[in-house]
PDB file of C-alpha atoms and ligand atoms in Angstrom:
ATOM      1  CA  MET A   1       1.264 -27.861  -5.416  1.00  0.00           C
ATOM      2  CA  ILE A   2       2.278 -25.466  -2.672  1.00  0.00           C
ATOM      3  CA  ASP A   3       1.115 -21.834  -2.508  1.00  0.00           C
ATOM      4  CA  ALA A   4       4.227 -20.114  -1.127  1.00  0.00           C
ATOM      5  CA  HIS A   5       2.540 -17.014   0.337  1.00  0.00           C
ATOM      6  CA  ILE A   6      -1.064 -16.475   1.426  1.00  0.00           C
ATOM      7  CA  HIS A   7      -3.025 -14.652   4.149  1.00  0.00           C
ATOM      8  CA  ALA A   8      -5.406 -17.342   5.351  1.00  0.00           C
ATOM      9  CA  ASP A   9      -6.900 -15.162   8.085  1.00  0.00           C
ATOM     10  CA  CYS A  10      -8.538 -12.927   5.445  1.00  0.00           C
ATOM     11  CA  ARG A  11     -10.031 -15.789   3.462  1.00  0.00           C
ATOM     12  CA  ALA A  12     -13.280 -17.733   3.607  1.00  0.00           C
ATOM     13  CA  TYR A  13     -13.393 -21.328   4.862  1.00  0.00           C
ATOM     14  CA  GLU A  14     -14.589 -22.347   1.380  1.00  0.00           C
ATOM     15  CA  ASP A  15     -11.416 -21.048  -0.280  1.00  0.00           C
ATOM     16  CA  PHE A  16      -9.373 -23.734   1.447  1.00  0.00           C
ATOM     17  CA  LYS A  17     -11.650 -26.433   0.064  1.00  0.00           C
ATOM     18  CA  LEU A  18     -11.538 -24.864  -3.405  1.00  0.00           C
ATOM     19  CA  ILE A  19      -7.737 -24.804  -3.594  1.00  0.00           C
ATOM     20  CA  ALA A  20      -7.433 -28.286  -2.089  1.00  0.00           C
ATOM     21  CA  ILE A  21      -9.765 -29.611  -4.805  1.00  0.00           C
ATOM     22  CA  ALA A  22      -7.613 -27.833  -7.402  1.00  0.00           C
ATOM     23  CA  GLY A  23      -4.554 -29.722  -6.151  1.00  0.00           C
ATOM     24  CA  VAL A  24      -2.899 -27.314  -3.691  1.00  0.00           C
ATOM     25  CA  GLU A  25      -1.727 -29.560  -0.854  1.00  0.00           C
ATOM     26  CA  SER A  26      -0.109 -26.951   1.385  1.00  0.00           C
ATOM     27  CA  ALA A  27       0.471 -23.236   1.784  1.00  0.00           C
ATOM     28  CA  ILE A  28       2.432 -20.792   3.901  1.00  0.00           C
ATOM     29  CA  THR A  29       0.314 -18.144   5.595  1.00  0.00           C
ATOM     30  CA  CYS A  30       2.185 -14.962   6.504  1.00  0.00           C
ATOM     31  CA  ALA A  31       1.671 -12.337   9.206  1.00  0.00           C
ATOM     32  CA  HIS A  32       0.571  -8.985   7.750  1.00  0.00           C
ATOM     33  CA  ASP A  33      -1.667  -5.999   8.533  1.00  0.00           C
ATOM     34  CA  PRO A  34      -5.284  -7.224   8.649  1.00  0.00           C
ATOM     35  CA  LEU A  35      -6.142  -4.706  11.392  1.00  0.00           C
ATOM     36  CA  LYS A  36      -4.885  -1.357  12.576  1.00  0.00           C
ATOM     37  CA  MET A  37      -2.061  -2.564  14.800  1.00  0.00           C
ATOM     38  CA  SER A  38      -2.690   0.012  17.508  1.00  0.00           C
ATOM     39  CA  SER A  39      -0.762  -1.992  20.112  1.00  0.00           C
ATOM     40  CA  SER A  40       1.428  -5.076  20.484  1.00  0.00           C
ATOM     41  CA  ALA A  41      -1.579  -6.903  21.947  1.00  0.00           C
ATOM     42  CA  VAL A  42      -3.237  -6.752  18.522  1.00  0.00           C
ATOM     43  CA  ILE A  43      -0.076  -8.017  16.780  1.00  0.00           C
ATOM     44  CA  LEU A  44       0.192 -10.919  19.243  1.00  0.00           C
ATOM     45  CA  ASP A  45      -3.498 -11.819  18.836  1.00  0.00           C
ATOM     46  CA  HIS A  46      -2.913 -11.833  15.076  1.00  0.00           C
ATOM     47  CA  PHE A  47      -0.002 -14.299  15.530  1.00  0.00           C
ATOM     48  CA  HIS A  48      -2.165 -16.464  17.784  1.00  0.00           C
ATOM     49  CA  ARG A  49      -4.938 -16.609  15.207  1.00  0.00           C
ATOM     50  CA  ILE A  50      -2.514 -17.580  12.433  1.00  0.00           C
ATOM     51  CA  ILE A  51      -0.918 -20.422  14.399  1.00  0.00           C
ATOM     52  CA  PHE A  52      -3.958 -21.914  16.067  1.00  0.00           C
ATOM     53  CA  ASN A  53      -7.137 -20.988  14.195  1.00  0.00           C
ATOM     54  CA  GLU A  54      -5.983 -20.884  10.590  1.00  0.00           C
ATOM     55  CA  SER A  55      -4.132 -24.208  10.542  1.00  0.00           C
ATOM     56  CA  LYS A  56      -7.274 -25.837  11.946  1.00  0.00           C
ATOM     57  CA  ARG A  57      -9.610 -24.215   9.396  1.00  0.00           C
ATOM     58  CA  ALA A  58      -7.291 -25.291   6.577  1.00  0.00           C
ATOM     59  CA  ALA A  59      -6.794 -28.839   7.915  1.00  0.00           C
ATOM     60  CA  GLU A  60     -10.566 -29.352   8.056  1.00  0.00           C
ATOM     61  CA  ASN A  61     -10.528 -28.857   4.285  1.00  0.00           C
ATOM     62  CA  GLY A  62      -7.530 -31.062   3.568  1.00  0.00           C
ATOM     63  CA  LEU A  63      -4.992 -28.251   3.270  1.00  0.00           C
ATOM     64  CA  LYS A  64      -1.763 -28.335   5.313  1.00  0.00           C
ATOM     65  CA  LEU A  65      -0.982 -24.816   6.448  1.00  0.00           C
ATOM     66  CA  TYR A  66       2.420 -23.566   7.659  1.00  0.00           C
ATOM     67  CA  SER A  67       3.048 -20.134   9.156  1.00  0.00           C
ATOM     68  CA  ALA A  68       5.496 -17.282   8.790  1.00  0.00           C
ATOM     69  CA  LEU A  69       5.375 -14.788  11.647  1.00  0.00           C
ATOM     70  CA  GLY A  70       6.903 -11.360  12.071  1.00  0.00           C
ATOM     71  CA  VAL A  71       6.063  -7.665  12.173  1.00  0.00           C
ATOM     72  CA  HIS A  72       4.998  -6.488   8.705  1.00  0.00           C
ATOM     73  CA  PRO A  73       6.186  -2.951   7.830  1.00  0.00           C
ATOM     74  CA  ARG A  74       2.552  -1.745   7.825  1.00  0.00           C
ATOM     75  CA  SER A  75       2.003  -3.274  11.283  1.00  0.00           C
ATOM     76  CA  ILE A  76       4.467  -1.349  13.435  1.00  0.00           C
ATOM     77  CA  SER A  77       2.587  -0.359  16.616  1.00  0.00           C
ATOM     78  CA  PRO A  78       3.917   2.399  18.909  1.00  0.00           C
ATOM     79  CA  ASP A  79       4.854  -0.302  21.463  1.00  0.00           C
ATOM     80  CA  VAL A  80       6.178  -2.789  18.882  1.00  0.00           C
ATOM     81  CA  GLU A  81       9.061  -3.751  21.213  1.00  0.00           C
ATOM     82  CA  VAL A  82       6.615  -5.724  23.371  1.00  0.00           C
ATOM     83  CA  ALA A  83       5.583  -7.931  20.446  1.00  0.00           C
ATOM     84  CA  PHE A  84       9.154  -8.175  19.186  1.00  0.00           C
ATOM     85  CA  ASN A  85      10.393  -9.417  22.560  1.00  0.00           C
ATOM     86  CA  LYS A  86       7.803 -12.197  22.569  1.00  0.00           C
ATOM     87  CA  LEU A  87       8.548 -13.224  18.987  1.00  0.00           C
ATOM     88  CA  PRO A  88      11.424 -15.686  19.729  1.00  0.00           C
ATOM     89  CA  SER A  89       9.252 -17.941  21.881  1.00  0.00           C
ATOM     90  CA  ILE A  90       6.323 -17.744  19.423  1.00  0.00           C
ATOM     91  CA  LEU A  91       8.610 -18.712  16.533  1.00  0.00           C
ATOM     92  CA  GLU A  92       9.386 -21.962  18.344  1.00  0.00           C
ATOM     93  CA  ASN A  93       5.927 -23.303  17.475  1.00  0.00           C
ATOM     94  CA  GLU A  94       6.310 -26.323  15.183  1.00  0.00           C
ATOM     95  CA  ASN A  95       3.850 -24.815  12.723  1.00  0.00           C
ATOM     96  CA  VAL A  96       6.163 -21.843  12.010  1.00  0.00           C
ATOM     97  CA  VAL A  97       8.630 -22.256   9.123  1.00  0.00           C
ATOM     98  CA  ALA A  98       9.855 -18.666   8.657  1.00  0.00           C
ATOM     99  CA  VAL A  99      10.023 -15.122   9.937  1.00  0.00           C
ATOM    100  CA  GLY A 100       7.698 -13.077   7.712  1.00  0.00           C
ATOM    101  CA  GLU A 101       6.450 -11.341   5.968  1.00  0.00           C
ATOM    102  CA  ILE A 102       8.793  -8.562   6.900  1.00  0.00           C
ATOM    103  CA  GLY A 103      10.525  -5.814   4.925  1.00  0.00           C
ATOM    104  CA  LEU A 104       9.980  -2.209   3.905  1.00  0.00           C
ATOM    105  CA  GLU A 105       6.855  -0.418   2.666  1.00  0.00           C
ATOM    106  CA  THR A 106       7.916   3.254   2.571  1.00  0.00           C
ATOM    107  CA  GLY A 107      11.524   2.875   3.699  1.00  0.00           C
ATOM    108  CA  SER A 108      11.066   4.952   6.870  1.00  0.00           C
ATOM    109  CA  SER A 109      13.643   4.725   9.659  1.00  0.00           C
ATOM    110  CA  SER A 110      11.254   2.857  11.993  1.00  0.00           C
ATOM    111  CA  GLU A 111      10.566   0.283   9.246  1.00  0.00           C
ATOM    112  CA  LYS A 112      14.299  -0.187   8.687  1.00  0.00           C
ATOM    113  CA  GLU A 113      14.946  -0.577  12.382  1.00  0.00           C
ATOM    114  CA  ILE A 114      12.349  -3.328  12.942  1.00  0.00           C
ATOM    115  CA  PHE A 115      13.286  -5.042   9.661  1.00  0.00           C
ATOM    116  CA  ILE A 116      16.972  -5.236  10.659  1.00  0.00           C
ATOM    117  CA  LYS A 117      16.103  -6.444  14.168  1.00  0.00           C
ATOM    118  CA  GLN A 118      14.007  -9.259  12.715  1.00  0.00           C
ATOM    119  CA  LEU A 119      16.719 -10.239  10.223  1.00  0.00           C
ATOM    120  CA  LYS A 120      19.178 -10.499  13.115  1.00  0.00           C
ATOM    121  CA  LEU A 121      16.696 -12.558  15.112  1.00  0.00           C
ATOM    122  CA  ALA A 122      16.127 -14.927  12.175  1.00  0.00           C
ATOM    123  CA  GLN A 123      19.859 -15.358  11.797  1.00  0.00           C
ATOM    124  CA  GLU A 124      20.236 -16.103  15.497  1.00  0.00           C
ATOM    125  CA  LEU A 125      17.466 -18.716  15.285  1.00  0.00           C
ATOM    126  CA  GLU A 126      18.713 -19.989  11.890  1.00  0.00           C
ATOM    127  CA  MET A 127      15.263 -19.441  10.412  1.00  0.00           C
ATOM    128  CA  LYS A 128      14.227 -18.715   6.847  1.00  0.00           C
ATOM    129  CA  ILE A 129      12.719 -15.295   6.065  1.00  0.00           C
ATOM    130  CA  ILE A 130       9.910 -14.110   3.771  1.00  0.00           C
ATOM    131  CA  VAL A 131      10.532 -10.549   2.584  1.00  0.00           C
ATOM    132  CA  HIS A 132       7.854  -8.279   1.133  1.00  0.00           C
ATOM    133  CA  THR A 133       8.398  -5.760  -1.660  1.00  0.00           C
ATOM    134  CA  PRO A 134       5.756  -3.020  -1.980  1.00  0.00           C
ATOM    135  CA  ARG A 135       3.556  -1.897  -4.869  1.00  0.00           C
ATOM    136  CA  ARG A 136       4.461   1.776  -4.548  1.00  0.00           C
ATOM    137  CA  ASN A 137       8.014   2.935  -5.411  1.00  0.00           C
ATOM    138  CA  LYS A 138       8.647  -0.761  -5.891  1.00  0.00           C
ATOM    139  CA  ARG A 139      12.050  -0.538  -7.543  1.00  0.00           C
ATOM    140  CA  GLU A 140      13.476   2.086  -5.209  1.00  0.00           C
ATOM    141  CA  ILE A 141      12.254   0.281  -2.065  1.00  0.00           C
ATOM    142  CA  ALA A 142      13.338  -3.135  -3.406  1.00  0.00           C
ATOM    143  CA  LYS A 143      16.879  -1.779  -3.900  1.00  0.00           C
ATOM    144  CA  MET A 144      16.881  -0.461  -0.341  1.00  0.00           C
ATOM    145  CA  THR A 145      15.557  -3.823   0.905  1.00  0.00           C
ATOM    146  CA  LEU A 146      18.211  -5.820  -0.968  1.00  0.00           C
ATOM    147  CA  ASN A 147      20.983  -3.574   0.388  1.00  0.00           C
ATOM    148  CA  ILE A 148      19.812  -4.269   3.941  1.00  0.00           C
ATOM    149  CA  ILE A 149      19.601  -8.021   3.249  1.00  0.00           C
ATOM    150  CA  ASN A 150      23.150  -7.974   1.862  1.00  0.00           C
ATOM    151  CA  GLU A 151      24.446  -6.150   4.869  1.00  0.00           C
ATOM    152  CA  TYR A 152      22.786  -8.233   7.584  1.00  0.00           C
ATOM    153  CA  ILE A 153      22.050 -11.747   6.397  1.00  0.00           C
ATOM    154  CA  ASP A 154      23.008 -14.575   4.055  1.00  0.00           C
ATOM    155  CA  GLU A 155      20.543 -14.045   1.174  1.00  0.00           C
ATOM    156  CA  SER A 156      20.205 -17.792   0.653  1.00  0.00           C
ATOM    157  CA  MET A 157      17.981 -17.744   3.785  1.00  0.00           C
ATOM    158  CA  VAL A 158      15.497 -15.332   2.144  1.00  0.00           C
ATOM    159  CA  GLN A 159      12.407 -15.692  -0.029  1.00  0.00           C
ATOM    160  CA  ILE A 160      12.110 -12.288  -1.663  1.00  0.00           C
ATOM    161  CA  ASP A 161       8.518 -11.873  -2.730  1.00  0.00           C
ATOM    162  CA  HIS A 162       6.272 -10.115  -5.243  1.00  0.00           C
ATOM    163  CA  VAL A 163       9.049 -10.188  -7.840  1.00  0.00           C
ATOM    164  CA  ASP A 164       7.830  -8.811 -11.171  1.00  0.00           C
ATOM    165  CA  ASN A 165       9.300  -7.434 -14.394  1.00  0.00           C
ATOM    166  CA  SER A 166      10.107  -4.110 -12.725  1.00  0.00           C
ATOM    167  CA  ILE A 167      12.603  -5.671 -10.287  1.00  0.00           C
ATOM    168  CA  ILE A 168      13.571  -9.013 -11.822  1.00  0.00           C
ATOM    169  CA  ASP A 169      16.969  -7.678 -12.941  1.00  0.00           C
ATOM    170  CA  LEU A 170      17.775  -6.748  -9.323  1.00  0.00           C
ATOM    171  CA  VAL A 171      17.377 -10.388  -8.234  1.00  0.00           C
ATOM    172  CA  SER A 172      18.730 -12.234 -11.272  1.00  0.00           C
ATOM    173  CA  ASP A 173      21.624 -13.610  -9.184  1.00  0.00           C
ATOM    174  CA  PHE A 174      19.722 -13.791  -5.885  1.00  0.00           C
ATOM    175  CA  LYS A 175      20.717 -16.945  -4.024  1.00  0.00           C
ATOM    176  CA  GLY A 176      17.496 -17.369  -2.038  1.00  0.00           C
ATOM    177  CA  LEU A 177      14.002 -17.945  -3.431  1.00  0.00           C
ATOM    178  CA  ARG A 178      12.199 -15.487  -5.687  1.00  0.00           C
ATOM    179  CA  GLY A 179       8.425 -15.393  -5.236  1.00  0.00           C
ATOM    180  CA  ILE A 180       6.177 -14.568  -8.177  1.00  0.00           C
ATOM    181  CA  THR A 181       2.817 -13.318  -6.958  1.00  0.00           C
ATOM    182  CA  VAL A 182       0.095 -14.097  -9.465  1.00  0.00           C
ATOM    183  CA  GLN A 183      -2.723 -11.757  -8.584  1.00  0.00           C
ATOM    184  CA  PRO A 184      -5.317  -9.533 -10.301  1.00  0.00           C
ATOM    185  CA  GLN A 185      -3.792  -6.059 -10.771  1.00  0.00           C
ATOM    186  CA  LYS A 186      -0.269  -7.503 -10.294  1.00  0.00           C
ATOM    187  CA  MET A 187       0.447 -10.376 -12.656  1.00  0.00           C
ATOM    188  CA  THR A 188      -1.602 -12.807 -14.763  1.00  0.00           C
ATOM    189  CA  PRO A 189      -0.757 -16.514 -15.183  1.00  0.00           C
ATOM    190  CA  SER A 190       0.400 -15.862 -18.753  1.00  0.00           C
ATOM    191  CA  GLU A 191       2.659 -12.998 -17.636  1.00  0.00           C
ATOM    192  CA  ALA A 192       4.136 -15.310 -15.002  1.00  0.00           C
ATOM    193  CA  ALA A 193       4.714 -17.933 -17.700  1.00  0.00           C
ATOM    194  CA  LYS A 194       6.486 -15.354 -19.856  1.00  0.00           C
ATOM    195  CA  LEU A 195       8.761 -14.415 -16.982  1.00  0.00           C
ATOM    196  CA  LEU A 196       9.595 -18.078 -16.254  1.00  0.00           C
ATOM    197  CA  ASP A 197      10.210 -18.743 -19.938  1.00  0.00           C
ATOM    198  CA  LYS A 198      12.745 -15.910 -20.029  1.00  0.00           C
ATOM    199  CA  TYR A 199      14.491 -16.526 -16.683  1.00  0.00           C
ATOM    200  CA  GLY A 200      14.043 -20.279 -16.092  1.00  0.00           C
ATOM    201  CA  THR A 201      12.482 -21.960 -13.064  1.00  0.00           C
ATOM    202  CA  GLN A 202      15.532 -22.163 -10.780  1.00  0.00           C
ATOM    203  CA  ARG A 203      14.905 -20.521  -7.413  1.00  0.00           C
ATOM    204  CA  PHE A 204      11.411 -19.287  -8.398  1.00  0.00           C
ATOM    205  CA  VAL A 205       8.213 -20.083  -6.501  1.00  0.00           C
ATOM    206  CA  LEU A 206       4.570 -19.238  -7.211  1.00  0.00           C
ATOM    207  CA  ASP A 207       2.113 -17.687  -4.804  1.00  0.00           C
ATOM    208  CA  SER A 208      -1.342 -16.103  -4.736  1.00  0.00           C
ATOM    209  CA  ASP A 209      -0.764 -13.725  -1.764  1.00  0.00           C
ATOM    210  CA  MET A 210      -4.537 -14.084  -1.332  1.00  0.00           C
ATOM    211  CA  SER A 211      -5.800 -11.601   1.234  1.00  0.00           C
ATOM    212  CA  SER A 212      -8.588  -9.011   1.505  1.00  0.00           C
ATOM    213  CA  SER A 213      -7.134  -7.211  -1.552  1.00  0.00           C
ATOM    214  CA  PRO A 214      -8.185  -8.386  -5.025  1.00  0.00           C
ATOM    215  CA  SER A 215      -6.875 -11.964  -5.135  1.00  0.00           C
ATOM    216  CA  ASP A 216      -7.378 -15.266  -6.883  1.00  0.00           C
ATOM    217  CA  PRO A 217      -7.165 -18.353  -4.618  1.00  0.00           C
ATOM    218  CA  LEU A 218      -6.587 -20.424  -7.763  1.00  0.00           C
ATOM    219  CA  SER A 219      -3.522 -18.435  -8.883  1.00  0.00           C
ATOM    220  CA  VAL A 220      -1.079 -21.321  -8.490  1.00  0.00           C
ATOM    221  CA  PRO A 221      -3.252 -24.024 -10.163  1.00  0.00           C
ATOM    222  CA  LYS A 222      -4.140 -21.583 -12.985  1.00  0.00           C
ATOM    223  CA  THR A 223      -0.471 -20.745 -13.560  1.00  0.00           C
ATOM    224  CA  VAL A 224       0.450 -24.437 -13.561  1.00  0.00           C
ATOM    225  CA  HIS A 225      -2.301 -24.994 -16.149  1.00  0.00           C
ATOM    226  CA  GLU A 226      -0.939 -22.133 -18.256  1.00  0.00           C
ATOM    227  CA  LEU A 227       2.597 -23.571 -18.049  1.00  0.00           C
ATOM    228  CA  LYS A 228       1.262 -26.960 -19.230  1.00  0.00           C
ATOM    229  CA  LEU A 229      -0.541 -25.316 -22.165  1.00  0.00           C
ATOM    230  CA  GLN A 230       2.634 -23.507 -23.126  1.00  0.00           C
ATOM    231  CA  GLY A 231       4.592 -26.746 -23.202  1.00  0.00           C
ATOM    232  CA  PHE A 232       6.835 -26.257 -20.154  1.00  0.00           C
ATOM    233  CA  LYS A 233       8.571 -29.466 -19.061  1.00  0.00           C
ATOM    234  CA  LYS A 234       6.932 -31.422 -16.240  1.00  0.00           C
ATOM    235  CA  THR A 235      10.112 -31.134 -14.158  1.00  0.00           C
ATOM    236  CA  ASP A 236      10.115 -27.336 -14.514  1.00  0.00           C
ATOM    237  CA  ILE A 237       6.445 -27.077 -13.560  1.00  0.00           C
ATOM    238  CA  LYS A 238       6.946 -29.267 -10.515  1.00  0.00           C
ATOM    239  CA  ARG A 239      10.045 -27.323  -9.470  1.00  0.00           C
ATOM    240  CA  VAL A 240       8.339 -23.935  -9.495  1.00  0.00           C
ATOM    241  CA  SER A 241       4.992 -25.062  -8.053  1.00  0.00           C
ATOM    242  CA  GLN A 242       6.253 -27.420  -5.349  1.00  0.00           C
ATOM    243  CA  GLU A 243       9.846 -28.616  -5.087  1.00  0.00           C
ATOM    244  CA  ASN A 244      11.612 -25.269  -4.621  1.00  0.00           C
ATOM    245  CA  VAL A 245       9.359 -24.322  -1.680  1.00  0.00           C
ATOM    246  CA  ALA A 246       9.400 -27.804  -0.165  1.00  0.00           C
ATOM    247  CA  LYS A 247      13.217 -28.005  -0.215  1.00  0.00           C
ATOM    248  CA  PHE A 248      13.757 -24.472   1.026  1.00  0.00           C
ATOM    249  CA  TYR A 249      11.523 -24.864   4.098  1.00  0.00           C
ATOM    250  CA  GLY A 250      11.999 -28.593   4.608  1.00  0.00           C
ATOM    251  CA  ILE A 251       8.241 -29.221   4.341  1.00  0.00           C
TER     252      ILE A 251
HETATM  253 ZN1   ZN B   1       1.502 -10.875   1.603  1.00  0.00          ZN
END
């Protein structure tokens, strides 16, 4: 299994062991907003920790960790240009498989500006992109986000994340990946199973988005278990819990 979206830097060492025992072989850890990003120096230190410290902590527990780096919409410092200008060389690290997570939180003009800049950068570097959709005003902001994606980038390069019943119709024809975040307060394993039963497993991936917010490190194994109990085909279970992510990122 692969967990398609986590925040390893907010998790205990023991969580990596726990998910490895449960059968998660790799995960993608995304840049986010673990601190008040008061300056670009903090954003860059955050990137450094993800690339160098987190992959080591995970590897010591038998978990292969890949990274997605970028400026999260809740992490825009007043001097964000400094971090943005250093991003291309940081993205060259072999551990990095995508630009992310990026996107919109409130839809402000500064969020749009840095989101678009990062989409253009990803296109230039021919990199995949992990895009966040928020909890608040989810549908309205997701529409705005999808419009920007359509305007600036080939959507088949994008993993649009935190897809739930409130926005699934907006991404029914989406050509990239659609991430289902199974998380307390967001979606249970059985709700995820219901969604996959209705829409199929093509272009869907599962993730825990485990962070400092209420999370369940075992989201992906628990959802796979639920899918087995509900009689999903082995090929469908493998596709949504491993193959789609592995193919998309070449991992
Ligand atoms: Zn996240």
